[in-house]
GROMACS .gro file of C-alpha atoms in nm:
model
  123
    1UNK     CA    1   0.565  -1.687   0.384
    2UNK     CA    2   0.422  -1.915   0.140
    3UNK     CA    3   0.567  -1.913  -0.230
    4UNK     CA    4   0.429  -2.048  -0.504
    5UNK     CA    5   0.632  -2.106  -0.877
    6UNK     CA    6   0.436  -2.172  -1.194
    7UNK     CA    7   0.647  -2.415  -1.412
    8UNK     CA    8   0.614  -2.594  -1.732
    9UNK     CA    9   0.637  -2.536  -2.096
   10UNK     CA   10   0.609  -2.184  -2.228
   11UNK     CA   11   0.483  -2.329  -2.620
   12UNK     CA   12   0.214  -2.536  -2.684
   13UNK     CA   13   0.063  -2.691  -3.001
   14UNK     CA   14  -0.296  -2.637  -3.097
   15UNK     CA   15  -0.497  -2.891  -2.993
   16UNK     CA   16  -0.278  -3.085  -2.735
   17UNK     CA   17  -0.257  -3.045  -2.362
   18UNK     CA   18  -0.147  -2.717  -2.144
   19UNK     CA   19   0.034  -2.869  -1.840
   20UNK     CA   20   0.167  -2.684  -1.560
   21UNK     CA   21   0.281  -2.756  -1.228
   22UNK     CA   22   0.259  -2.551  -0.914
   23UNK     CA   23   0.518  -2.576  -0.639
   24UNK     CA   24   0.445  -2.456  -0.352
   25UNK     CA   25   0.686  -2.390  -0.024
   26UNK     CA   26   0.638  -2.262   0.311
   27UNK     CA   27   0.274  -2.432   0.367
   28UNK     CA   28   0.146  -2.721   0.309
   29UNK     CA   29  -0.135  -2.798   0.019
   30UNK     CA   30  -0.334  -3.014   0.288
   31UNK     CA   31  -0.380  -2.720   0.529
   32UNK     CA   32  -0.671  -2.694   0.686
   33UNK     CA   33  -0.940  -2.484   0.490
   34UNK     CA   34  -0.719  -2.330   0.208
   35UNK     CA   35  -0.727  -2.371  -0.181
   36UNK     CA   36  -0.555  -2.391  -0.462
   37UNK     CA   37  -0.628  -2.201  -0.757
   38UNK     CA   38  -0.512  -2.175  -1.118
   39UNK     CA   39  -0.604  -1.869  -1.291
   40UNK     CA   40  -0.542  -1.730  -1.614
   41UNK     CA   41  -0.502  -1.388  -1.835
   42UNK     CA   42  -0.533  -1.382  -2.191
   43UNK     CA   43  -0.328  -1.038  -2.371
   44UNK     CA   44  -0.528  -0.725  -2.279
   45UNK     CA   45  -0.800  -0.936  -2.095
   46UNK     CA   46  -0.856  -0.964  -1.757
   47UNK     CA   47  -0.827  -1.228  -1.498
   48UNK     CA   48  -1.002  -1.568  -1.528
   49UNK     CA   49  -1.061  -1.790  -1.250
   50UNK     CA   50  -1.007  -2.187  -1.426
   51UNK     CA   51  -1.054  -2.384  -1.117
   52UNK     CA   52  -0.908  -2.513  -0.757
   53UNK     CA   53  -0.795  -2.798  -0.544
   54UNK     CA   54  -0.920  -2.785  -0.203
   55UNK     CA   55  -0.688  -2.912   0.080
   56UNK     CA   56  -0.923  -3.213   0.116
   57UNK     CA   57  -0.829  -3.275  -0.257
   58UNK     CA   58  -1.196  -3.158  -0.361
   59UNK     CA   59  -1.185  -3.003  -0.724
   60UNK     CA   60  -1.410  -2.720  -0.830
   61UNK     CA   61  -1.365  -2.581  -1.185
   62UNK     CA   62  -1.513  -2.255  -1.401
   63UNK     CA   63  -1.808  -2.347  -1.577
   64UNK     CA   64  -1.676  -2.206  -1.900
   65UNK     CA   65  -1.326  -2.455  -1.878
   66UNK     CA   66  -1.494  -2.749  -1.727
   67UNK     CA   67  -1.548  -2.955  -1.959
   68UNK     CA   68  -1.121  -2.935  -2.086
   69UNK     CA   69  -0.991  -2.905  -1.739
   70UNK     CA   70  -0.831  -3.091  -1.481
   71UNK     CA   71  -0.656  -2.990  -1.122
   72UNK     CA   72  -0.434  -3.299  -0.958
   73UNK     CA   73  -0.221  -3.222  -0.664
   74UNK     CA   74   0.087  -3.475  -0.531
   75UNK     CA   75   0.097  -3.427  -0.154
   76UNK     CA   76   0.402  -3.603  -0.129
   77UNK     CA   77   0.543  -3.317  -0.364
   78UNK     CA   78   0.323  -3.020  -0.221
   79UNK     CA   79   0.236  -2.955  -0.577
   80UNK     CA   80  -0.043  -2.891  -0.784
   81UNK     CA   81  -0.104  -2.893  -1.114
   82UNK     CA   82  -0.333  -2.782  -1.406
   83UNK     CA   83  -0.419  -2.975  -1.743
   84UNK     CA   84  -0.632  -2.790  -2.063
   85UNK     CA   85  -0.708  -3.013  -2.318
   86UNK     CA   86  -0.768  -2.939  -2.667
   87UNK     CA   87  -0.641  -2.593  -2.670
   88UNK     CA   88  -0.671  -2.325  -2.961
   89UNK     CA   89  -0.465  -2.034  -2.984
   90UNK     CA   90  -0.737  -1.801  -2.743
   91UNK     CA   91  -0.577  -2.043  -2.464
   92UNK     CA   92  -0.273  -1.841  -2.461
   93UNK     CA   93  -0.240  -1.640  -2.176
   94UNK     CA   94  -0.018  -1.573  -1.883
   95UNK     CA   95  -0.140  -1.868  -1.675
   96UNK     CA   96  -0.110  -1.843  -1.212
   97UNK     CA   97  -0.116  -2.001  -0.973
   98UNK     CA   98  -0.302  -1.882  -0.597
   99UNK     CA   99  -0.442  -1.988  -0.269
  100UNK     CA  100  -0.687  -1.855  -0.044
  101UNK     CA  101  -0.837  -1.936   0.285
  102UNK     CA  102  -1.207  -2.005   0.351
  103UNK     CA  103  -1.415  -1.726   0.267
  104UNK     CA  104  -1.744  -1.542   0.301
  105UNK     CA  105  -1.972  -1.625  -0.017
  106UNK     CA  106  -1.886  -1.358  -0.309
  107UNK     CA  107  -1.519  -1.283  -0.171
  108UNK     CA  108  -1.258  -1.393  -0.473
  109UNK     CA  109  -0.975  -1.219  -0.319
  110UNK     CA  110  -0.644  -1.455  -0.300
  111UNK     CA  111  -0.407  -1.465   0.001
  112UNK     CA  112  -0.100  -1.562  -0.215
  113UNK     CA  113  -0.003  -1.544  -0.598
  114UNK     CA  114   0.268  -1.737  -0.807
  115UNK     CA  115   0.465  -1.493  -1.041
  116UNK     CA  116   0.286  -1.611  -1.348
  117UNK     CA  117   0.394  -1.850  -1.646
  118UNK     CA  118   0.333  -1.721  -2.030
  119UNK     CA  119   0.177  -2.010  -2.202
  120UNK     CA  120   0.180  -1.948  -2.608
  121UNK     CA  121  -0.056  -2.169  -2.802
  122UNK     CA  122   0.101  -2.165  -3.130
  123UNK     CA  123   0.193  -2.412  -3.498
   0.00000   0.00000   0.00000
C-alpha cells in the first residue's frame, strides 16, 4: 500500500526554479532495490520520464533535462523531491511522482503513481 502525494506550488515564474516534493507513506525510500521517479506531461503530450533517486540515493536523470535537473531525497522525511531550473513556459505540465522495483533492461513500467501536481509556468 504505498502512497505517494506530489506537493508544491501550482505557478511558477519563467526562468526560476520548479520545486516539488514527494511524500511518500507505507514504504520506505531506502528499500532495497526500488526507485524513485519524477515524471512529467506537458498538455496533449505524452509522458516524460525527468529522472530518479535510487534507494541507495544514486541519481539518474533524462538526457534531455539533465543539464536543469536535480532529484534530493530526506530519509529522515521519506521524501523526495524534484528541482528544474531555468524554466520557460513548455515546462508546464502536470508533473508525478512513481517508483518501481528493479527491472529487466527496456521495462519502464512503474509499480506505484502519485496523483499528479499541475505546474503552470507563467508572467
Amino acid at each position: 500500500q504505498v502512497q505517494l502525494q506530489e506537493s508544491g506550488p501550482g505557478l511558477v515564474k519563467p526562468s526560476q526554479t520548479l520545486s516539488l516534493t514527494c511524500t511518500v507513506s507505507g514504504g520506505s525510500i531506502t528499500t532495497n532495490y526500488y526507485y524513485w521517479s519524477w515524471i512529467r506531461q506537458p498538455p496533449g503530450k505524452g509522458l516524460e520520464w525527468m529522472g530518479a533517486i535510487a534507494y541507495s540515493g544514486s541519481t539518474y536523470y533524462s538526457p534531455s533535462l539533465k543539464s536543469r535537473t536535480s532529484i534530493s531525497r530526506d530519509t529522515s522525511k521519506n521524501q523526495f523531491t524534484l528541482q528544474l531550473s531555468s524554466v520557460t513556459p513548455e515546462d508546464t505540465a502536470v508533473y508525478y511522482c512513481a517508483s518501481r522495483g528493479a527491472r529487466q533492461a527496456g521495462d519502464y513500467s512503474m509499480d506505484y503513481w502519485g496523483k499528479g501536481t499541475l505546474v503552470t509556468v507563467s508572467s
